[in-house]
Each structure stands twice: as C-alpha cells, then as structure tokens.
Amino acid sequence: MNTIFVAGAGTMGLDIALVFAKAGMDVIVRDISDAILDAAKQKLETKLEAAVTKNRLTADEADTLRSRLRFTVELTPAQDADLVLEAIVERADLKIGVFRELDALCRPECIFCSNTSSISVTQLAAASGRPDRFLGMHFFNPAAVMKLVELTRSLTTSDETFQAVYDLARRIGKEPVEVQDSPGFVVNRILVPMMNEAVCLLQEGAASAEDIDKAMRLGANHPMGPLHLADLVGLDVLLYICDVLFDETHDPKFRACYLLRKMVRAGKLGRKTGEGFFRYD
Ligand code: CAA
Ligand code: NAD
C-alpha cells in the first residue's frame, strides 16, 4: 500500500489524505473542479503552517508532506493506486458513479474503500465491480485527531481484503473496529440520533443552543456540545445520515427533525458555510 487515491477533497477527504501522507504514502486527491482543489490546497497550507508554528512539524517535514500530496480533477491517476478511499458527498448514486468509473481504470488488485457515514457498504460493493475487494473505511471528524476507524464488511468482502485494510489502519496510527454492514454502523447509529434530538429540543424551545451544548458538556462530559458537533460534521451530512437511517429501518425514532431540514434548505450547513446553529469566522 504505497499509493492512495482519495476521491473528494472536502472536510474529510483532505484530512484523510494528510493522515496517509503522514504515514509515508503518496496520495492523489481528486475533486470535481479546480476551484474546489484550490480551496483544499489553501486549507492544507493553513494546516501545515499551523503545525510548523506549534512545533508539531519541522519546515522540512511539512515540505515532505507537500511533495507526497498531488491534487487533480482527473480520475486517470487512479490507475497507479493500491487503494481508493472515496470521501465524496453522502449520496449513493454519486458514489456508485465514481466507483464504476474507477473500476474501469484501476488495477484488478486495487482495493476500494468508502468513507460513507451511513450508506449500505453491501450496496456500494455490489455496484463497484469488485464486491470482494470493497469495504467501508469510516474515519471520524477531525480525522487527524480521532483514533477510530470503523471497518465495515459488506456481505461480499473477502477476508484477505479486510485484513489488508485492517493492517493499513494500524500502519496509519488508527484503531480499527470490525463492523458488519448495518444502518449507521456503530458510532453514527448512536451519535446521530443524539445530535438530531438536540435539534428537536432547540426547535421545541426547551433551551437555547448555547445551553443545550453547555448541558451536554458539563452534564455528560462530552468534549463539545451536540449542536457544535452537528456544525462540525456538516448539517447536510447529518440530514443525509438521518434520512438513510429512517429509509433503511422505517423506525420513526430516526426521523430527521424538521428544523434540521430547514437549516439545510437555507444553506446553513455549519462550519463549512460559516453558519449553522452557531456562527464561525
Ligand atoms: N485538525 C488537526 N488537529 C486538530 C483539529 C483538526 N481539524 N481540531 C483539533 N485539533 C487538535 C488541536 O490542534 C489540539 O491539539 P494539541 O492538544 O496537540 O494542541 C487538539 O486537537 C485539541 O483541540 P482543541 O484544544 O482546539 O479543542 P478540543 O480539546 O475541544 O478538541 C476536538 C477538539 C478534538 C474536535 C474535540 O472537541 C472532540 O473530540 N470533539 C468531538 C469530536 C467527535 O465526536 N467527532 C465525531 C463526529 S461524528 C463522525 O465523524 C462520523 C460521521 O460519519 C459524521
Ligand atoms: P464535504 O461536503 O465536505 O466534501 C465532499 C466533497 O466531495 C466536495 O469537495 C465535493 O466537491 C466532492 N465531490 C462531489 N461529487 C464528487 C465526485 N463525483 N467526485 C469527486 N468529488 C466529488 O463532505 P465531507 O463531510 O467531507 O463528507 C464526505 C464523506 O465522508 C461523506 O460520505 C460523509 O458521510 C463522510 N463522513 C463525513 C464526516 C463528517 O463529519 N463530515 C465524518 C465521517 C464520514
């Protein structure tokens, strides 16, 4: 595993690319427009400069990381990849489209992973053209800091593929857990309803956004309140996960709060747009 192709340079894709580069791998980062890639490169510079300022990296180490990361709008560089990590928007149709195109380009032994938060890994694997060499590799936000990766087996993932990605997760300094394909896997099945419930409390006027978050920080020892966490995740991503949980189970406990849907319709997506339940500079 020396060359990794990361599809998507958004909140997760860029941080995940940096995690692989820090572990010594060459990383190709692909997104759909030059403007998006320019913004990602700018964010990368900000992260590297901050790390050098805080003495977490030397200037030479930062240069080495820069040299390991290559940004492109093309899919063809994926032909050199040992592993594809897909981190594009949380939509099954778009993910399947990207995997189908990549299957035609990549070497047969290349493993396909999805960072999906909720979409059935078996559904993606079946459509990918390589059902045995496919699994969920789910990082957590911020990917540079969070230790966990959920490794989700589809019904068709081979043991060899699972083991290769398990070893890779250890090599990049993460702690893997093995999960079977089920709606929301483990963490989001528990965490997403909690964030959604916080939005419901806000909608009902039970408390202010500040106080809902303060209550969970000081009363449950959470590192950040659920509404700040929702803003960090992205309200569009959160809504999509709620909808998948509901569609897959038809259980009303997973129904998205209407205020969450309105926030997404208004383009208030959290940190990435500068405003969600809170404002960000
Ligand atoms: N990139 C790199 N480093 C980061 C970072 C980022 N985006 N954000 C924070 N850090 C680092 C900081 O530099 C700092 O490092 P040092 O201690 O070495 O200085 C450290 O993390 C702590 O950061 P802060 O002091 O700024 O703030 P904090 O102590 O509140 O920690 C946090 C920030 C790690 C985000 C913490 O608040 C936290 O753990 N929050 C919960 C995160 C969480 O639950 N994530 C899961 C979301 S759900 C998901 O990801 C799945 C999904 O599918 C949606
Ligand atoms: P994001 O909206 O920040 O970024 C998504 C990126 O995908 C954008 O830059 C977009 O231009 C790009 N994209 C869209 N269509 C594409 C295509 N066809 N090919 C290549 N790139 C394309 O989203 P994100 O928060 O980084 O989420 C990405 C994935 O990671 C989703 O599946 C999400 O569920 C999952 N995830 C998100 C979080 C989180 O906290 N945000 C945590 C874990 C997993």
PDB file of C-alpha atoms in Angstrom, residues 44-271:
ATOM      1  CA  LEU A  44      -3.716  22.329   3.517  1.00  0.00           C
ATOM      2  CA  GLU A  45      -1.268  25.248   3.657  1.00  0.00           C
ATOM      3  CA  THR A  46      -3.077  26.698   6.692  1.00  0.00           C
ATOM      4  CA  LYS A  47      -2.899  23.318   8.470  1.00  0.00           C
ATOM      5  CA  LEU A  48       0.788  22.779   7.667  1.00  0.00           C
ATOM      6  CA  GLU A  49       1.760  26.312   8.655  1.00  0.00           C
ATOM      7  CA  ALA A  50      -0.128  25.972  11.951  1.00  0.00           C
ATOM      8  CA  ALA A  51       1.616  22.645  12.649  1.00  0.00           C
ATOM      9  CA  VAL A  52       5.044  24.209  11.972  1.00  0.00           C
ATOM     10  CA  THR A  53       4.221  27.232  14.149  1.00  0.00           C
ATOM     11  CA  LYS A  54       3.181  24.908  17.008  1.00  0.00           C
ATOM     12  CA  ASN A  55       6.427  22.888  16.528  1.00  0.00           C
ATOM     13  CA  ARG A  56       4.495  19.734  15.657  1.00  0.00           C
ATOM     14  CA  LEU A  57       6.252  19.568  12.292  1.00  0.00           C
ATOM     15  CA  THR A  58       9.571  20.934  11.077  1.00  0.00           C
ATOM     16  CA  ALA A  59       9.574  23.021   7.896  1.00  0.00           C
ATOM     17  CA  ASP A  60      11.314  20.102   6.116  1.00  0.00           C
ATOM     18  CA  GLU A  61       8.666  17.622   7.270  1.00  0.00           C
ATOM     19  CA  ALA A  62       5.951  19.964   6.011  1.00  0.00           C
ATOM     20  CA  ASP A  63       7.722  20.106   2.626  1.00  0.00           C
ATOM     21  CA  THR A  64       7.900  16.313   2.534  1.00  0.00           C
ATOM     22  CA  LEU A  65       4.142  16.130   3.140  1.00  0.00           C
ATOM     23  CA  ARG A  66       3.525  18.683   0.361  1.00  0.00           C
ATOM     24  CA  SER A  67       5.584  16.547  -2.019  1.00  0.00           C
ATOM     25  CA  ARG A  68       3.539  13.429  -1.190  1.00  0.00           C
ATOM     26  CA  LEU A  69       0.185  15.066  -1.988  1.00  0.00           C
ATOM     27  CA  ARG A  70      -0.941  15.604  -5.566  1.00  0.00           C
ATOM     28  CA  PHE A  71      -4.233  17.313  -6.459  1.00  0.00           C
ATOM     29  CA  THR A  72      -6.159  16.623  -9.654  1.00  0.00           C
ATOM     30  CA  VAL A  73      -9.579  16.822 -11.292  1.00  0.00           C
ATOM     31  CA  GLU A  74      -8.778  13.706 -13.334  1.00  0.00           C
ATOM     32  CA  LEU A  75      -9.708  10.136 -12.446  1.00  0.00           C
ATOM     33  CA  THR A  76      -6.987   8.523 -14.601  1.00  0.00           C
ATOM     34  CA  PRO A  77      -4.179   8.840 -11.986  1.00  0.00           C
ATOM     35  CA  ALA A  78      -6.157   6.208 -10.026  1.00  0.00           C
ATOM     36  CA  GLN A  79      -4.608   3.606 -12.333  1.00  0.00           C
ATOM     37  CA  ASP A  80      -1.464   3.773 -10.129  1.00  0.00           C
ATOM     38  CA  ALA A  81      -3.359   3.350  -6.851  1.00  0.00           C
ATOM     39  CA  ASP A  82      -3.083   0.415  -4.443  1.00  0.00           C
ATOM     40  CA  LEU A  83      -6.176   1.624  -2.613  1.00  0.00           C
ATOM     41  CA  VAL A  84      -9.018   4.043  -3.364  1.00  0.00           C
ATOM     42  CA  LEU A  85     -10.608   5.893  -0.452  1.00  0.00           C
ATOM     43  CA  GLU A  86     -13.849   7.535  -1.517  1.00  0.00           C
ATOM     44  CA  ALA A  87     -14.943  10.597   0.511  1.00  0.00           C
ATOM     45  CA  ILE A  88     -17.333  12.430  -1.804  1.00  0.00           C
ATOM     46  CA  VAL A  89     -20.784  13.711  -0.850  1.00  0.00           C
ATOM     47  CA  GLU A  90     -23.030  11.277   1.034  1.00  0.00           C
ATOM     48  CA  ARG A  91     -25.150  10.240  -1.956  1.00  0.00           C
ATOM     49  CA  ALA A  92     -25.326   6.619  -3.063  1.00  0.00           C
ATOM     50  CA  ASP A  93     -25.933   7.464  -6.745  1.00  0.00           C
ATOM     51  CA  LEU A  94     -22.837   9.710  -6.963  1.00  0.00           C
ATOM     52  CA  LYS A  95     -20.636   7.266  -5.043  1.00  0.00           C
ATOM     53  CA  ILE A  96     -21.709   4.378  -7.289  1.00  0.00           C
ATOM     54  CA  GLY A  97     -20.993   6.503 -10.391  1.00  0.00           C
ATOM     55  CA  VAL A  98     -17.456   7.256  -9.173  1.00  0.00           C
ATOM     56  CA  PHE A  99     -16.745   3.616  -8.216  1.00  0.00           C
ATOM     57  CA  ARG A 100     -17.948   2.375 -11.634  1.00  0.00           C
ATOM     58  CA  GLU A 101     -15.631   4.815 -13.428  1.00  0.00           C
ATOM     59  CA  LEU A 102     -12.738   3.877 -11.163  1.00  0.00           C
ATOM     60  CA  ASP A 103     -13.319   0.144 -11.653  1.00  0.00           C
ATOM     61  CA  ALA A 104     -12.651   0.597 -15.373  1.00  0.00           C
ATOM     62  CA  LEU A 105      -9.359   2.393 -14.624  1.00  0.00           C
ATOM     63  CA  CYS A 106      -7.834   0.741 -11.568  1.00  0.00           C
ATOM     64  CA  ARG A 107      -5.683  -2.368 -11.407  1.00  0.00           C
ATOM     65  CA  PRO A 108      -7.684  -5.520 -10.501  1.00  0.00           C
ATOM     66  CA  GLU A 109      -5.872  -5.863  -7.153  1.00  0.00           C
ATOM     67  CA  CYS A 110      -6.636  -2.259  -6.092  1.00  0.00           C
ATOM     68  CA  ILE A 111      -8.925  -2.216  -3.025  1.00  0.00           C
ATOM     69  CA  PHE A 112     -11.910   0.149  -2.931  1.00  0.00           C
ATOM     70  CA  CYS A 113     -12.952   1.736   0.386  1.00  0.00           C
ATOM     71  CA  SER A 114     -15.753   4.147   1.152  1.00  0.00           C
ATOM     72  CA  ASN A 115     -15.776   6.654   3.999  1.00  0.00           C
ATOM     73  CA  THR A 116     -19.574   6.632   3.905  1.00  0.00           C
ATOM     74  CA  SER A 117     -21.290   7.557   7.169  1.00  0.00           C
ATOM     75  CA  SER A 118     -24.412   5.523   6.585  1.00  0.00           C
ATOM     76  CA  ILE A 119     -24.899   4.120   3.088  1.00  0.00           C
ATOM     77  CA  SER A 120     -25.002   0.320   2.877  1.00  0.00           C
ATOM     78  CA  VAL A 121     -21.499  -0.928   2.121  1.00  0.00           C
ATOM     79  CA  THR A 122     -23.055  -4.022   0.521  1.00  0.00           C
ATOM     80  CA  GLN A 123     -24.990  -1.794  -1.898  1.00  0.00           C
ATOM     81  CA  LEU A 124     -21.822   0.104  -2.865  1.00  0.00           C
ATOM     82  CA  ALA A 125     -19.741  -3.095  -3.087  1.00  0.00           C
ATOM     83  CA  ALA A 126     -22.287  -4.783  -5.355  1.00  0.00           C
ATOM     84  CA  ALA A 127     -22.265  -1.818  -7.758  1.00  0.00           C
ATOM     85  CA  SER A 128     -18.496  -1.306  -7.695  1.00  0.00           C
ATOM     86  CA  GLY A 129     -17.497  -4.160  -9.984  1.00  0.00           C
ATOM     87  CA  ARG A 130     -15.199  -5.625  -7.312  1.00  0.00           C
ATOM     88  CA  PRO A 131     -17.526  -6.787  -4.490  1.00  0.00           C
ATOM     89  CA  ASP A 132     -14.853  -8.910  -2.774  1.00  0.00           C
ATOM     90  CA  ARG A 133     -12.258  -6.116  -2.707  1.00  0.00           C
ATOM     91  CA  PHE A 134     -14.554  -3.485  -1.190  1.00  0.00           C
ATOM     92  CA  LEU A 135     -15.224  -2.379   2.379  1.00  0.00           C
ATOM     93  CA  GLY A 136     -16.184   0.605   4.490  1.00  0.00           C
ATOM     94  CA  MET A 137     -13.248   2.510   5.985  1.00  0.00           C
ATOM     95  CA  HIS A 138     -15.005   5.100   8.130  1.00  0.00           C
ATOM     96  CA  PHE A 139     -12.864   7.860   9.637  1.00  0.00           C
ATOM     97  CA  PHE A 140     -14.132  10.338  12.232  1.00  0.00           C
ATOM     98  CA  ASN A 141     -14.036  14.100  12.178  1.00  0.00           C
ATOM     99  CA  PRO A 142     -11.466  15.630  12.663  1.00  0.00           C
ATOM    100  CA  ALA A 143      -9.655  12.721  11.003  1.00  0.00           C
ATOM    101  CA  ALA A 144      -6.238  13.993  12.098  1.00  0.00           C
ATOM    102  CA  VAL A 145      -7.212  13.641  15.761  1.00  0.00           C
ATOM    103  CA  MET A 146      -9.829  10.896  16.098  1.00  0.00           C
ATOM    104  CA  LYS A 147      -8.270   7.481  16.679  1.00  0.00           C
ATOM    105  CA  LEU A 148     -11.116   5.270  15.474  1.00  0.00           C
ATOM    106  CA  VAL A 149     -11.790   3.827  12.044  1.00  0.00           C
ATOM    107  CA  GLU A 150     -14.813   1.579  11.614  1.00  0.00           C
ATOM    108  CA  LEU A 151     -14.028  -1.171   9.111  1.00  0.00           C
ATOM    109  CA  THR A 152     -17.359  -2.296   7.738  1.00  0.00           C
ATOM    110  CA  ARG A 153     -17.604  -5.589   5.883  1.00  0.00           C
ATOM    111  CA  SER A 154     -20.088  -5.909   3.062  1.00  0.00           C
ATOM    112  CA  LEU A 155     -21.706  -9.326   2.654  1.00  0.00           C
ATOM    113  CA  THR A 156     -19.094  -9.979  -0.054  1.00  0.00           C
ATOM    114  CA  THR A 157     -15.843  -8.546   1.389  1.00  0.00           C
ATOM    115  CA  SER A 158     -13.088 -11.186   1.322  1.00  0.00           C
ATOM    116  CA  ASP A 159     -11.085 -11.932   4.471  1.00  0.00           C
ATOM    117  CA  GLU A 160      -7.907 -11.023   2.592  1.00  0.00           C
ATOM    118  CA  THR A 161      -9.260  -7.566   1.734  1.00  0.00           C
ATOM    119  CA  PHE A 162     -10.435  -6.984   5.277  1.00  0.00           C
ATOM    120  CA  GLN A 163      -7.042  -7.964   6.700  1.00  0.00           C
ATOM    121  CA  ALA A 164      -5.154  -5.723   4.249  1.00  0.00           C
ATOM    122  CA  VAL A 165      -7.209  -2.676   5.252  1.00  0.00           C
ATOM    123  CA  TYR A 166      -7.031  -3.609   8.943  1.00  0.00           C
ATOM    124  CA  ASP A 167      -3.216  -3.640   8.674  1.00  0.00           C
ATOM    125  CA  LEU A 168      -3.272  -0.352   6.789  1.00  0.00           C
ATOM    126  CA  ALA A 169      -5.411   1.268   9.503  1.00  0.00           C
ATOM    127  CA  ARG A 170      -2.843   0.237  12.123  1.00  0.00           C
ATOM    128  CA  ARG A 171       0.011   1.465   9.927  1.00  0.00           C
ATOM    129  CA  ILE A 172      -1.516   4.976   9.743  1.00  0.00           C
ATOM    130  CA  GLY A 173      -1.903   5.080  13.536  1.00  0.00           C
ATOM    131  CA  LYS A 174      -5.630   4.390  13.831  1.00  0.00           C
ATOM    132  CA  GLU A 175      -7.564   1.915  15.996  1.00  0.00           C
ATOM    133  CA  PRO A 176      -9.859  -0.222  13.836  1.00  0.00           C
ATOM    134  CA  VAL A 177     -13.087  -1.898  14.927  1.00  0.00           C
ATOM    135  CA  GLU A 178     -14.775  -4.547  12.798  1.00  0.00           C
ATOM    136  CA  VAL A 179     -18.415  -3.870  11.984  1.00  0.00           C
ATOM    137  CA  GLN A 180     -20.975  -5.743   9.901  1.00  0.00           C
ATOM    138  CA  ASP A 181     -22.973  -3.728   7.389  1.00  0.00           C
ATOM    139  CA  SER A 182     -25.943  -2.294   9.314  1.00  0.00           C
ATOM    140  CA  PRO A 183     -27.622   1.127   9.209  1.00  0.00           C
ATOM    141  CA  GLY A 184     -25.312   3.762  10.744  1.00  0.00           C
ATOM    142  CA  PHE A 185     -22.724   1.079  11.611  1.00  0.00           C
ATOM    143  CA  VAL A 186     -21.915   1.593  15.333  1.00  0.00           C
ATOM    144  CA  VAL A 187     -20.968   5.195  16.124  1.00  0.00           C
ATOM    145  CA  ASN A 188     -23.482   7.017  13.925  1.00  0.00           C
ATOM    146  CA  ARG A 189     -26.320   4.702  14.988  1.00  0.00           C
ATOM    147  CA  ILE A 190     -25.841   6.139  18.482  1.00  0.00           C
ATOM    148  CA  LEU A 191     -24.380   9.608  17.856  1.00  0.00           C
ATOM    149  CA  VAL A 192     -26.629  10.828  15.040  1.00  0.00           C
ATOM    150  CA  PRO A 193     -29.944  10.357  16.921  1.00  0.00           C
ATOM    151  CA  MET A 194     -28.362  12.284  19.814  1.00  0.00           C
ATOM    152  CA  MET A 195     -27.490  15.253  17.572  1.00  0.00           C
ATOM    153  CA  ASN A 196     -30.939  15.092  15.945  1.00  0.00           C
ATOM    154  CA  GLU A 197     -32.584  15.088  19.391  1.00  0.00           C
ATOM    155  CA  ALA A 198     -30.615  18.200  20.333  1.00  0.00           C
ATOM    156  CA  VAL A 199     -32.045  19.927  17.235  1.00  0.00           C
ATOM    157  CA  CYS A 200     -35.554  18.804  18.291  1.00  0.00           C
ATOM    158  CA  LEU A 201     -35.000  20.331  21.751  1.00  0.00           C
ATOM    159  CA  LEU A 202     -33.938  23.602  20.118  1.00  0.00           C
ATOM    160  CA  GLN A 203     -36.989  23.513  17.823  1.00  0.00           C
ATOM    161  CA  GLU A 204     -39.286  22.974  20.815  1.00  0.00           C
ATOM    162  CA  GLY A 205     -37.723  25.954  22.598  1.00  0.00           C
ATOM    163  CA  ALA A 206     -36.650  23.782  25.540  1.00  0.00           C
ATOM    164  CA  ALA A 207     -33.360  25.694  25.853  1.00  0.00           C
ATOM    165  CA  SER A 208     -31.063  27.915  23.814  1.00  0.00           C
ATOM    166  CA  ALA A 209     -28.432  26.386  21.509  1.00  0.00           C
ATOM    167  CA  GLU A 210     -25.718  27.580  23.902  1.00  0.00           C
ATOM    168  CA  ASP A 211     -27.420  25.984  26.908  1.00  0.00           C
ATOM    169  CA  ILE A 212     -28.175  22.668  25.156  1.00  0.00           C
ATOM    170  CA  ASP A 213     -24.474  22.386  24.355  1.00  0.00           C
ATOM    171  CA  LYS A 214     -23.376  23.567  27.806  1.00  0.00           C
ATOM    172  CA  ALA A 215     -25.676  20.980  29.410  1.00  0.00           C
ATOM    173  CA  MET A 216     -24.124  18.103  27.467  1.00  0.00           C
ATOM    174  CA  ARG A 217     -20.554  19.339  28.010  1.00  0.00           C
ATOM    175  CA  LEU A 218     -20.920  19.827  31.731  1.00  0.00           C
ATOM    176  CA  GLY A 219     -23.595  17.215  32.473  1.00  0.00           C
ATOM    177  CA  ALA A 220     -22.332  14.372  30.319  1.00  0.00           C
ATOM    178  CA  ASN A 221     -18.673  15.326  29.919  1.00  0.00           C
ATOM    179  CA  HIS A 222     -18.871  15.460  26.124  1.00  0.00           C
ATOM    180  CA  PRO A 223     -15.870  17.294  24.618  1.00  0.00           C
ATOM    181  CA  MET A 224     -18.216  19.515  22.621  1.00  0.00           C
ATOM    182  CA  GLY A 225     -21.986  20.010  22.687  1.00  0.00           C
ATOM    183  CA  PRO A 226     -24.210  18.178  20.166  1.00  0.00           C
ATOM    184  CA  LEU A 227     -25.093  21.327  18.183  1.00  0.00           C
ATOM    185  CA  HIS A 228     -21.440  22.337  17.812  1.00  0.00           C
ATOM    186  CA  LEU A 229     -20.720  18.758  16.804  1.00  0.00           C
ATOM    187  CA  ALA A 230     -23.532  18.894  14.218  1.00  0.00           C
ATOM    188  CA  ASP A 231     -21.973  22.087  12.809  1.00  0.00           C
ATOM    189  CA  LEU A 232     -18.576  20.339  12.676  1.00  0.00           C
ATOM    190  CA  VAL A 233     -19.991  17.304  10.850  1.00  0.00           C
ATOM    191  CA  GLY A 234     -21.992  19.472   8.414  1.00  0.00           C
ATOM    192  CA  LEU A 235     -25.774  19.726   8.632  1.00  0.00           C
ATOM    193  CA  ASP A 236     -26.207  18.363   5.098  1.00  0.00           C
ATOM    194  CA  VAL A 237     -24.189  15.265   6.032  1.00  0.00           C
ATOM    195  CA  LEU A 238     -26.161  14.881   9.280  1.00  0.00           C
ATOM    196  CA  LEU A 239     -29.515  15.160   7.475  1.00  0.00           C
ATOM    197  CA  TYR A 240     -28.461  12.631   4.871  1.00  0.00           C
ATOM    198  CA  ILE A 241     -27.455  10.146   7.573  1.00  0.00           C
ATOM    199  CA  CYS A 242     -30.788  10.656   9.410  1.00  0.00           C
ATOM    200  CA  ASP A 243     -32.646  10.021   6.141  1.00  0.00           C
ATOM    201  CA  VAL A 244     -30.663   6.838   5.423  1.00  0.00           C
ATOM    202  CA  LEU A 245     -31.294   5.550   8.967  1.00  0.00           C
ATOM    203  CA  PHE A 246     -35.020   6.242   8.532  1.00  0.00           C
ATOM    204  CA  ASP A 247     -35.248   4.818   4.995  1.00  0.00           C
ATOM    205  CA  GLU A 248     -33.376   1.637   5.928  1.00  0.00           C
ATOM    206  CA  THR A 249     -35.341   0.920   9.125  1.00  0.00           C
ATOM    207  CA  HIS A 250     -38.675   2.805   8.789  1.00  0.00           C
ATOM    208  CA  ASP A 251     -38.314   3.357  12.512  1.00  0.00           C
ATOM    209  CA  PRO A 252     -39.783   6.778  13.499  1.00  0.00           C
ATOM    210  CA  LYS A 253     -37.082   7.231  16.134  1.00  0.00           C
ATOM    211  CA  PHE A 254     -34.709   8.082  13.259  1.00  0.00           C
ATOM    212  CA  ARG A 255     -36.963  10.749  11.662  1.00  0.00           C
ATOM    213  CA  ALA A 256     -34.960  13.926  10.965  1.00  0.00           C
ATOM    214  CA  CYS A 257     -36.039  16.985  12.919  1.00  0.00           C
ATOM    215  CA  TYR A 258     -37.775  19.476  10.630  1.00  0.00           C
ATOM    216  CA  LEU A 259     -35.557  22.335  11.804  1.00  0.00           C
ATOM    217  CA  LEU A 260     -32.524  20.389  10.569  1.00  0.00           C
ATOM    218  CA  ARG A 261     -34.108  20.055   7.123  1.00  0.00           C
ATOM    219  CA  LYS A 262     -34.892  23.790   7.051  1.00  0.00           C
ATOM    220  CA  MET A 263     -31.316  24.696   8.016  1.00  0.00           C
ATOM    221  CA  VAL A 264     -30.010  22.628   5.090  1.00  0.00           C
ATOM    222  CA  ARG A 265     -32.548  24.180   2.704  1.00  0.00           C
ATOM    223  CA  ALA A 266     -31.362  27.630   3.840  1.00  0.00           C
ATOM    224  CA  GLY A 267     -27.746  26.683   3.076  1.00  0.00           C
ATOM    225  CA  LYS A 268     -26.757  26.952   6.747  1.00  0.00           C
ATOM    226  CA  LEU A 269     -24.564  23.861   6.775  1.00  0.00           C
ATOM    227  CA  GLY A 270     -22.379  24.554   9.804  1.00  0.00           C
ATOM    228  CA  ARG A 271     -18.685  25.385   9.910  1.00  0.00           C
TER     229      ARG A 271
END
